[in-house]
PDB file of C-alpha atoms in Angstrom:
ATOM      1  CA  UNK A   1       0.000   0.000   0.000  1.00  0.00           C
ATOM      2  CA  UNK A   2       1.056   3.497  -0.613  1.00  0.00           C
ATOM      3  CA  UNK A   3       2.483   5.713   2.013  1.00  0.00           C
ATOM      4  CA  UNK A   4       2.086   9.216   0.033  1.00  0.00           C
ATOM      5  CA  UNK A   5       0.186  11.241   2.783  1.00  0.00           C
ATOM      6  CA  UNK A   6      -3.267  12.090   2.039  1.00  0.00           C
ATOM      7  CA  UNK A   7      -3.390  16.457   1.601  1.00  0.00           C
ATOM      8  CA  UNK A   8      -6.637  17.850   1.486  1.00  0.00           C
ATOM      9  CA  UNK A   9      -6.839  19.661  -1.458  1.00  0.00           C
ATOM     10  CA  UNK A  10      -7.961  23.011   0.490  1.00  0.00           C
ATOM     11  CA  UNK A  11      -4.258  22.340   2.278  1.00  0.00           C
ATOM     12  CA  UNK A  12      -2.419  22.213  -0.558  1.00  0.00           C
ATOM     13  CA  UNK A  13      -3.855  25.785  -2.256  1.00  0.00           C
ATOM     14  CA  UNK A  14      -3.837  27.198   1.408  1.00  0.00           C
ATOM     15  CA  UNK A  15      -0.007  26.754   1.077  1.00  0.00           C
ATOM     16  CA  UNK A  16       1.058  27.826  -2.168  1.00  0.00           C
ATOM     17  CA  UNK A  17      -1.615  30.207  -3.090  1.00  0.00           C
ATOM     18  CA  UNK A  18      -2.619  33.556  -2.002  1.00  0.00           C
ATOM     19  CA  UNK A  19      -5.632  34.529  -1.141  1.00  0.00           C
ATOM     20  CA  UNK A  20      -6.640  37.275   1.302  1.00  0.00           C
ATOM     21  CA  UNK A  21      -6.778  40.480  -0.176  1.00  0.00           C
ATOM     22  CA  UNK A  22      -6.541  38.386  -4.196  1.00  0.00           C
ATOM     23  CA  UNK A  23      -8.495  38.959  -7.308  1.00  0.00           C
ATOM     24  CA  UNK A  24      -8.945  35.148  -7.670  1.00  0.00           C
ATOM     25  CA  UNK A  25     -10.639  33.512 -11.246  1.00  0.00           C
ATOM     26  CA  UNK A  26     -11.461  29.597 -11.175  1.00  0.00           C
ATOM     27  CA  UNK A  27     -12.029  28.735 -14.661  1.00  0.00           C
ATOM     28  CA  UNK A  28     -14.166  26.007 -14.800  1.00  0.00           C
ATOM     29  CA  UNK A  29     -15.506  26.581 -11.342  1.00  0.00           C
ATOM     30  CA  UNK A  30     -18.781  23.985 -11.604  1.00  0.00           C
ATOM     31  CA  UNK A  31     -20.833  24.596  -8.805  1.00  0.00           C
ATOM     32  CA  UNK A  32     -18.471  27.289  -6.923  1.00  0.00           C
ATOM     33  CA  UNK A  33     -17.301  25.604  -3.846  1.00  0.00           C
ATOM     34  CA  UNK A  34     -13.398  26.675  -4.406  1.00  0.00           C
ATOM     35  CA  UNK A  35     -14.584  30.509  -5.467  1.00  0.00           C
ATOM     36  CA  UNK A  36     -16.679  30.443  -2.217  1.00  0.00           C
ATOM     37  CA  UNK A  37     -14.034  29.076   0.032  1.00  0.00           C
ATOM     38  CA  UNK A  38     -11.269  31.566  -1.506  1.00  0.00           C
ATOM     39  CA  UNK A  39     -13.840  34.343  -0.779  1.00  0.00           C
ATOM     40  CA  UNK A  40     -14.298  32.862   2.501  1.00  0.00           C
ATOM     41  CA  UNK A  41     -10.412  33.328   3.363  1.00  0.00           C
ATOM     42  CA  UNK A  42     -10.662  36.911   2.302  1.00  0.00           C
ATOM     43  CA  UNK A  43     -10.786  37.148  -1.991  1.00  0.00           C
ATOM     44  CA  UNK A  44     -12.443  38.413  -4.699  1.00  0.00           C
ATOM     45  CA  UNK A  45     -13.308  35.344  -6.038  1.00  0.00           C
ATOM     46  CA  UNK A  46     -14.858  34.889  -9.370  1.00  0.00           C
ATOM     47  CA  UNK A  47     -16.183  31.439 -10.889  1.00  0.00           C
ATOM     48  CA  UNK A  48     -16.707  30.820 -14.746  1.00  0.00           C
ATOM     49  CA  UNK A  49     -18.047  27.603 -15.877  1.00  0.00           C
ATOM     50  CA  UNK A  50     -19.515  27.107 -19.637  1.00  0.00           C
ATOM     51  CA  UNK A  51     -22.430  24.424 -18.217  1.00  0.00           C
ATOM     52  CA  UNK A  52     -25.553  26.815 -17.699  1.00  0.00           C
ATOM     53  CA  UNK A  53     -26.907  24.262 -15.262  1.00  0.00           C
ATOM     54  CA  UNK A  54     -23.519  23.953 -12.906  1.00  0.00           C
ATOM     55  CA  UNK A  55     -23.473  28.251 -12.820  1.00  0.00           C
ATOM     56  CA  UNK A  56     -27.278  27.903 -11.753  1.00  0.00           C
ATOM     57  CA  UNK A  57     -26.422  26.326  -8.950  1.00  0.00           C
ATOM     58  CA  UNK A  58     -23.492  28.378  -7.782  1.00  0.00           C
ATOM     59  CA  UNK A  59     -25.613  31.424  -8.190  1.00  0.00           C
ATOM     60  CA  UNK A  60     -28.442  30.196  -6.690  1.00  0.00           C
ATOM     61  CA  UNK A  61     -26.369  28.966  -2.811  1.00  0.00           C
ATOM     62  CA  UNK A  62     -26.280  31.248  -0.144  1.00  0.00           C
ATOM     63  CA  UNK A  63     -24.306  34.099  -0.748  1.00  0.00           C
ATOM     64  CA  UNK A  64     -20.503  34.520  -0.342  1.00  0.00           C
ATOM     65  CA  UNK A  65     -19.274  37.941   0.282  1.00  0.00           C
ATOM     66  CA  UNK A  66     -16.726  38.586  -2.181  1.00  0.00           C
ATOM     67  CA  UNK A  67     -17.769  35.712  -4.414  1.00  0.00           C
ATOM     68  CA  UNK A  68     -19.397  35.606  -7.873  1.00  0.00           C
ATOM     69  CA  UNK A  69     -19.627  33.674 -10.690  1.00  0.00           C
ATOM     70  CA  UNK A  70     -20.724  33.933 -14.617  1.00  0.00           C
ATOM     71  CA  UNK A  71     -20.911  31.337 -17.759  1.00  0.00           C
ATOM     72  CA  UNK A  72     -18.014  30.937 -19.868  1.00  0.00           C
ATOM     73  CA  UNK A  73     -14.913  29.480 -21.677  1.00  0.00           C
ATOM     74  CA  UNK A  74     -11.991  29.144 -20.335  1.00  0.00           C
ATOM     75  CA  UNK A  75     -10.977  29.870 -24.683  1.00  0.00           C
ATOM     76  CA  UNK A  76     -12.742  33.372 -24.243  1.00  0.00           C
ATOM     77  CA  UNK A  77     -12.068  34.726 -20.985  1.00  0.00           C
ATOM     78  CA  UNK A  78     -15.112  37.822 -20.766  1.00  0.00           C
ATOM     79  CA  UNK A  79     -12.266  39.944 -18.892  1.00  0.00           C
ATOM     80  CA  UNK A  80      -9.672  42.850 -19.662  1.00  0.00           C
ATOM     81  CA  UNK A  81      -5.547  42.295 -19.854  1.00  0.00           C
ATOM     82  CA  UNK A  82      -3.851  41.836 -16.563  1.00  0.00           C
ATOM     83  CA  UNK A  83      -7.154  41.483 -14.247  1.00  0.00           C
ATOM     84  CA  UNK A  84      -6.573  38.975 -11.554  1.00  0.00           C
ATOM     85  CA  UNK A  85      -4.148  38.107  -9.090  1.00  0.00           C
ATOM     86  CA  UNK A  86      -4.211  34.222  -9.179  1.00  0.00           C
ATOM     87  CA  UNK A  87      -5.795  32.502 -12.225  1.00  0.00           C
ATOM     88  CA  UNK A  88      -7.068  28.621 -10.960  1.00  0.00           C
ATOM     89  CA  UNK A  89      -7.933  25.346 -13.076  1.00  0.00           C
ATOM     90  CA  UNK A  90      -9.098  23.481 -10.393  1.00  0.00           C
ATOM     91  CA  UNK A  91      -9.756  19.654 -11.810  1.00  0.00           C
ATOM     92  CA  UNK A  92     -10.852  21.337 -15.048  1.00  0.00           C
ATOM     93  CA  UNK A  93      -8.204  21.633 -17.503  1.00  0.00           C
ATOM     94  CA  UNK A  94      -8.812  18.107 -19.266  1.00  0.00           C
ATOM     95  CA  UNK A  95     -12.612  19.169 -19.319  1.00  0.00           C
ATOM     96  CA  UNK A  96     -11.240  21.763 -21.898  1.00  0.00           C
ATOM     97  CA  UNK A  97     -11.558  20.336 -25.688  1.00  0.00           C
ATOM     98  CA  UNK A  98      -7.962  19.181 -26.192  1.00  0.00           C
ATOM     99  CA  UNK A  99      -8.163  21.621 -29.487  1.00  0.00           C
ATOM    100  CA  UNK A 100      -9.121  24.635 -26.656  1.00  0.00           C
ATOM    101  CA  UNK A 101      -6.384  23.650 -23.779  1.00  0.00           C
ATOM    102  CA  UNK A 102      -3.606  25.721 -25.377  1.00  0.00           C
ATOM    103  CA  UNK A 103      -5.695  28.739 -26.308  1.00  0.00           C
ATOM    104  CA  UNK A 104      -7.276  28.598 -22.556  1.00  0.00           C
ATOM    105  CA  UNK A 105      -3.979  28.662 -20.824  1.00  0.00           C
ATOM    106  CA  UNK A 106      -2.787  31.863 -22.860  1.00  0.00           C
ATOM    107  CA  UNK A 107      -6.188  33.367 -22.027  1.00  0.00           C
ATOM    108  CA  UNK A 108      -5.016  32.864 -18.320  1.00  0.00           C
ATOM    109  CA  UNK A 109      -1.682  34.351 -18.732  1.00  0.00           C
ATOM    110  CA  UNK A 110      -3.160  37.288 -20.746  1.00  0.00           C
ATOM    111  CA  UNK A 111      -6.167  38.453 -17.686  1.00  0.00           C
ATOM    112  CA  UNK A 112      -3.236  37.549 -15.007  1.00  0.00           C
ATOM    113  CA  UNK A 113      -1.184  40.509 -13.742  1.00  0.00           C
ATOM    114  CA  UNK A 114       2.047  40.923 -14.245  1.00  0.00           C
ATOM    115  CA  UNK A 115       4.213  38.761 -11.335  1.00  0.00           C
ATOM    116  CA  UNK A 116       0.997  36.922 -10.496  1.00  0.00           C
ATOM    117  CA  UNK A 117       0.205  33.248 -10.666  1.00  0.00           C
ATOM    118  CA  UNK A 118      -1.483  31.100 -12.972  1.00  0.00           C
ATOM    119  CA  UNK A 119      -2.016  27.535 -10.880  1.00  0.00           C
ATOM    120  CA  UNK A 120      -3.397  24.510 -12.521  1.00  0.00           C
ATOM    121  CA  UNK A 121      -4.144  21.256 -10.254  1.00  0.00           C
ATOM    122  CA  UNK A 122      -4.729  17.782 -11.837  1.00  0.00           C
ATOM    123  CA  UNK A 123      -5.441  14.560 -11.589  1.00  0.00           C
ATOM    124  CA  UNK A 124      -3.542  11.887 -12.460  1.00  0.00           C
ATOM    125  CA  UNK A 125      -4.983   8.723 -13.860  1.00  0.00           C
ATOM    126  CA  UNK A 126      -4.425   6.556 -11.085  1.00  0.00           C
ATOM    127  CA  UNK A 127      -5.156   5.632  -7.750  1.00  0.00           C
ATOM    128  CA  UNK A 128      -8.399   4.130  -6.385  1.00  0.00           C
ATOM    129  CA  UNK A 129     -10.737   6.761  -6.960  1.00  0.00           C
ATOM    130  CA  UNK A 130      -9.238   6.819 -10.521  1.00  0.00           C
ATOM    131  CA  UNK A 131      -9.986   2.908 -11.054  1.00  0.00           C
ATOM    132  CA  UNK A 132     -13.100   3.170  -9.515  1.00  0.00           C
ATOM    133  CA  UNK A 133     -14.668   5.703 -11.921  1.00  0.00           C
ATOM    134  CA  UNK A 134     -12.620   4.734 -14.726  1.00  0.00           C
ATOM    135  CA  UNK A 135     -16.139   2.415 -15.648  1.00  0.00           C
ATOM    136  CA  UNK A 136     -18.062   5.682 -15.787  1.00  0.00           C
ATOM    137  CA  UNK A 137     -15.615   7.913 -17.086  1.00  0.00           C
ATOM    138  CA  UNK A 138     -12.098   6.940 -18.524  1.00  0.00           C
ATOM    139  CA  UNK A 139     -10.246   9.997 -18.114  1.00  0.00           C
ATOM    140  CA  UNK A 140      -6.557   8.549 -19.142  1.00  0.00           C
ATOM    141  CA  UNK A 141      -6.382  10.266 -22.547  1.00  0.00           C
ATOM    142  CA  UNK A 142      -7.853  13.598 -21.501  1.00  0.00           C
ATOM    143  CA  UNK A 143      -5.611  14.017 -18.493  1.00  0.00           C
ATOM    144  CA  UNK A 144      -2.591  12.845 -20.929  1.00  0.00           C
ATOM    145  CA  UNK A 145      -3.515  15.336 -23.205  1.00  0.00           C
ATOM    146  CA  UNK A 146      -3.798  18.446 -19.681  1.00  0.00           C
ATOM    147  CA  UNK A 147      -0.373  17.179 -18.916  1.00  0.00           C
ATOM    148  CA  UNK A 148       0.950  17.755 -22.621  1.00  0.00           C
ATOM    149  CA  UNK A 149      -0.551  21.305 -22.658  1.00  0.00           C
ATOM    150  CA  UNK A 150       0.902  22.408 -19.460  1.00  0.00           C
ATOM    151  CA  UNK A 151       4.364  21.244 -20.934  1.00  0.00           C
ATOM    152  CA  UNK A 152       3.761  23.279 -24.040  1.00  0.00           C
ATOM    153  CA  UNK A 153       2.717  25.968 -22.079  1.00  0.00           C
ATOM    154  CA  UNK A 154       5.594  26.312 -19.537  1.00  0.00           C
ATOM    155  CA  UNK A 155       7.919  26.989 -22.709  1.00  0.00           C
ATOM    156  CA  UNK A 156       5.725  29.667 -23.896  1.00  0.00           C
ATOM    157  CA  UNK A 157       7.100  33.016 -23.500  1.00  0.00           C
ATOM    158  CA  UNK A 158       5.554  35.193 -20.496  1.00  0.00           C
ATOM    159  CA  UNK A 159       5.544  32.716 -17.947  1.00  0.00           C
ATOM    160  CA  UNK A 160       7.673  30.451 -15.667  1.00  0.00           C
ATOM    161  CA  UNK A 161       7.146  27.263 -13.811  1.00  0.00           C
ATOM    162  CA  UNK A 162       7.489  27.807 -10.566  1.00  0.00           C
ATOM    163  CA  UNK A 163       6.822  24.616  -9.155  1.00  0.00           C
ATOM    164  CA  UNK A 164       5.130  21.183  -9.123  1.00  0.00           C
ATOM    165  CA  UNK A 165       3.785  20.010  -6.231  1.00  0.00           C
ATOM    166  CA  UNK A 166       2.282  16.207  -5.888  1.00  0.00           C
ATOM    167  CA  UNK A 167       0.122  14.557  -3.710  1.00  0.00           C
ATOM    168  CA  UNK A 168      -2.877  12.216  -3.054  1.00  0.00           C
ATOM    169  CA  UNK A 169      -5.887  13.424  -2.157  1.00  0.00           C
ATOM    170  CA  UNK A 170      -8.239  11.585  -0.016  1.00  0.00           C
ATOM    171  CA  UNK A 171     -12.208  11.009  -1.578  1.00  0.00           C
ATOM    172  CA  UNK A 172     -14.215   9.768   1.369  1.00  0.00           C
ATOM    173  CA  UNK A 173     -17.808   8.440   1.536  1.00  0.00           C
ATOM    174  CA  UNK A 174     -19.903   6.386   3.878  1.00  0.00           C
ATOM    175  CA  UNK A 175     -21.065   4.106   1.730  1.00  0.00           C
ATOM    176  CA  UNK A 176     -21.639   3.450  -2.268  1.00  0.00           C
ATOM    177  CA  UNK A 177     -25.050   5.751  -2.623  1.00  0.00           C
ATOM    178  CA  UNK A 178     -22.869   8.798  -1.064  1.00  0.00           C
ATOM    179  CA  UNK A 179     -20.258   8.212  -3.504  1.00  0.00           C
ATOM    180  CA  UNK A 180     -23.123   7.615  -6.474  1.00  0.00           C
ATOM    181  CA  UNK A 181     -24.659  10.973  -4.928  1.00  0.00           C
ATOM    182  CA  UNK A 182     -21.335  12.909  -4.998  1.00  0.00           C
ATOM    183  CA  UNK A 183     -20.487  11.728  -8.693  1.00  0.00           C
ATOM    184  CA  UNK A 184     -23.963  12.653 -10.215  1.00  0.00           C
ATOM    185  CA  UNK A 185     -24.107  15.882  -8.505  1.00  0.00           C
ATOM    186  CA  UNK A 186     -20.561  17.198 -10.261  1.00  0.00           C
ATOM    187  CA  UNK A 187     -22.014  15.679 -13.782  1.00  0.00           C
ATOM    188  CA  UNK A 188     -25.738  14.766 -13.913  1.00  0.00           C
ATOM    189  CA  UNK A 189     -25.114  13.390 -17.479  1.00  0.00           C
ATOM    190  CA  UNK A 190     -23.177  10.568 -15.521  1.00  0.00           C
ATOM    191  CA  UNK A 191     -26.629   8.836 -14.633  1.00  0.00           C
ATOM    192  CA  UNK A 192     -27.417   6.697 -16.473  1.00  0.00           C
ATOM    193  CA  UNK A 193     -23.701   5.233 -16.625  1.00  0.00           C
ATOM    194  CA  UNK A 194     -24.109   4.991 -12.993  1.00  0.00           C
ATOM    195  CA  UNK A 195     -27.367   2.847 -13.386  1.00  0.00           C
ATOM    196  CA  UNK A 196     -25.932   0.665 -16.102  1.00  0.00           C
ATOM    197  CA  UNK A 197     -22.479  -0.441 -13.738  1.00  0.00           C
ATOM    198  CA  UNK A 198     -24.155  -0.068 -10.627  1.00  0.00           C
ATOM    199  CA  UNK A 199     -23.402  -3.651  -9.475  1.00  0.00           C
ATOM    200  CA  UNK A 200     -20.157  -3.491 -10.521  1.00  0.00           C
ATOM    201  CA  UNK A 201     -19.335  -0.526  -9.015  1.00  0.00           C
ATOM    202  CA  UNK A 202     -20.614  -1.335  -5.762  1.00  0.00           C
ATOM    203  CA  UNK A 203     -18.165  -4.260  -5.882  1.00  0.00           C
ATOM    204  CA  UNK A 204     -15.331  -2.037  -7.124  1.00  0.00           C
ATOM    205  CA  UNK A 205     -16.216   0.625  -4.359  1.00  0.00           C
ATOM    206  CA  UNK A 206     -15.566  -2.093  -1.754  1.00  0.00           C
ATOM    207  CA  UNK A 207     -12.521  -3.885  -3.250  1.00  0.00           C
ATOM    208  CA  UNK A 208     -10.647  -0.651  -3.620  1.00  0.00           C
ATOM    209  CA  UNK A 209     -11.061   1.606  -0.995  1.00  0.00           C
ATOM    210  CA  UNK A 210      -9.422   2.046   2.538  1.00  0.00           C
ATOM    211  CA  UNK A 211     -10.877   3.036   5.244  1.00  0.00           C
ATOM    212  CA  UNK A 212     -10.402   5.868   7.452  1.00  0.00           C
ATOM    213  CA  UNK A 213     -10.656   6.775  10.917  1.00  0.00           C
ATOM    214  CA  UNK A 214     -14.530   7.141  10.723  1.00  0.00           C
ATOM    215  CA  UNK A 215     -14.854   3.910   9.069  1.00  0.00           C
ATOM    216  CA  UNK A 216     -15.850   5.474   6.057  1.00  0.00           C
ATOM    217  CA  UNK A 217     -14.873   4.037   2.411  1.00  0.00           C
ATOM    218  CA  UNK A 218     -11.505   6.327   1.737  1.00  0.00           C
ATOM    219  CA  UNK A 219     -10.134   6.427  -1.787  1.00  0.00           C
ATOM    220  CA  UNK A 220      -6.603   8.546  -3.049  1.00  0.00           C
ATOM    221  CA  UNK A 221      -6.274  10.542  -5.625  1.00  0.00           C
ATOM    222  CA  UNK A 222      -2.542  11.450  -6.945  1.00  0.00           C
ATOM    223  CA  UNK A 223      -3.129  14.875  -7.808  1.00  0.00           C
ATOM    224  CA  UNK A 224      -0.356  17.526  -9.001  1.00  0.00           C
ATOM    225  CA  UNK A 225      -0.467  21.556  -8.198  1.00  0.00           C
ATOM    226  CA  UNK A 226       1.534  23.380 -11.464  1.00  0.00           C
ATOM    227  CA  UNK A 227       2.147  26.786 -10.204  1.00  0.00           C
ATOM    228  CA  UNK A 228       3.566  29.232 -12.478  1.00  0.00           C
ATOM    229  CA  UNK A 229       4.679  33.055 -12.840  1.00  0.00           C
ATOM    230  CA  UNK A 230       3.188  35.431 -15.032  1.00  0.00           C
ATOM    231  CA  UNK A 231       6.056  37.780 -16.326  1.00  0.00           C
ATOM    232  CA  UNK A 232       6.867  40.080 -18.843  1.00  0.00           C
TER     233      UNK A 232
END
């Protein structure tokens, strides 16, 4: 068994990314937990997602103070040069049409300021919680094709890699229909996937996971934080 330590992933930004007193975009923000939480801890936080349904929902939670969100591209970024302090893919990046990833990473660097941060977190494909959904969802090509764009884009000119930080992340659920729950809320079009491997995913869910202090079902995630430097 693997002895990475778990990080939450609220750990890992609360370490390498500033927020208090930011101008913070999450492009593809879904239903705007990570805007709210950076608003929480003192930002500007501003979410844009292009699935009407996911920016419904953001909007329509109880207000965050400092928090707001809007539908969009990450390929057309509605927002002037040099206009945020931290620009965040959070889990989204290999959600962008591989044909788009390029173009929305130098819309990032073009609304970041000058000596601010563009940070890009990942999944990898593996882990438990990868092989688990891999049924529903095979992600291997599309996060292949996240990591070749960030690689493209830390040669472009106007930025530099900072650092790369990896980690698991810990997915934790107290039984199957919580996890089932969890997965159909982030992408309803999941559903009736989720139907059709049911039984095999309830066997999956318990041949894979750990389990964690509050005998819940625990599954890792290797993740991987990109930070990089927006210069001139």
């Amino acid at each position: 068994m693997t002895t990475t330590p778990l990080r939450k992933h609220s750990d890992v930004l609360a370490d390498y990314l500033p927020q208090a007193g930011r101008r913070i975009l999450d492009v593809g923000c879904g239903e705007g937990a990570l805007v709210r939480h950076f608003a929480r801890n003192g930002a500007e936080a501003v979410g844009i997602d292009p699935l009407g349904q996911a920016i419904a929902r953001a909007k329509a939670a109880e207000p965050t103070p400092g928090a707001s969100f809007l539908s969009g591209g990450g390929e057309a970024l509605p927002f002037p040069d040099a206009d945020f302090d931290v620009v965040c893919f959070f889990n989204s990046l290999h959600h962008v049409p591989q044909p788009l990833m390029a173009q929305a990473l130098s819309e990032a660097k073009r609304v970041t300021k000058p000596e601010g941060m563009i940070a890009v977190l990942e999944p990898v494909a593996a882990g438990a919680y990868f092989e688990l959904m891999q049924p529903i969802d095979d992600e291997t090509e599309v996060r292949a094709q996240a990591i070749t764009a960030l690689a493209d884009f830390a040669r472009e000119p106007g930025v530099r890699l900072l650092e790369e930080i990896a980690y698991d992340a810990p997915y934790a659920y107290a039984n199957y229909d919580a996890c089932e729950e969890a997965v159909r809320s982030v992408d309803p079009s999941r559903s009736a996937r989720l139907a059709e491997h049911r039984a095999a995913l309830e066997k999956r869910f318990a041949e894979v996971a750990e389990r964690d202090e509050k005998d819940h079902y625990l599954f890792r995630q290797p993740a991987r934080l990109a930070l990089f430097a927006r210069e001139d």
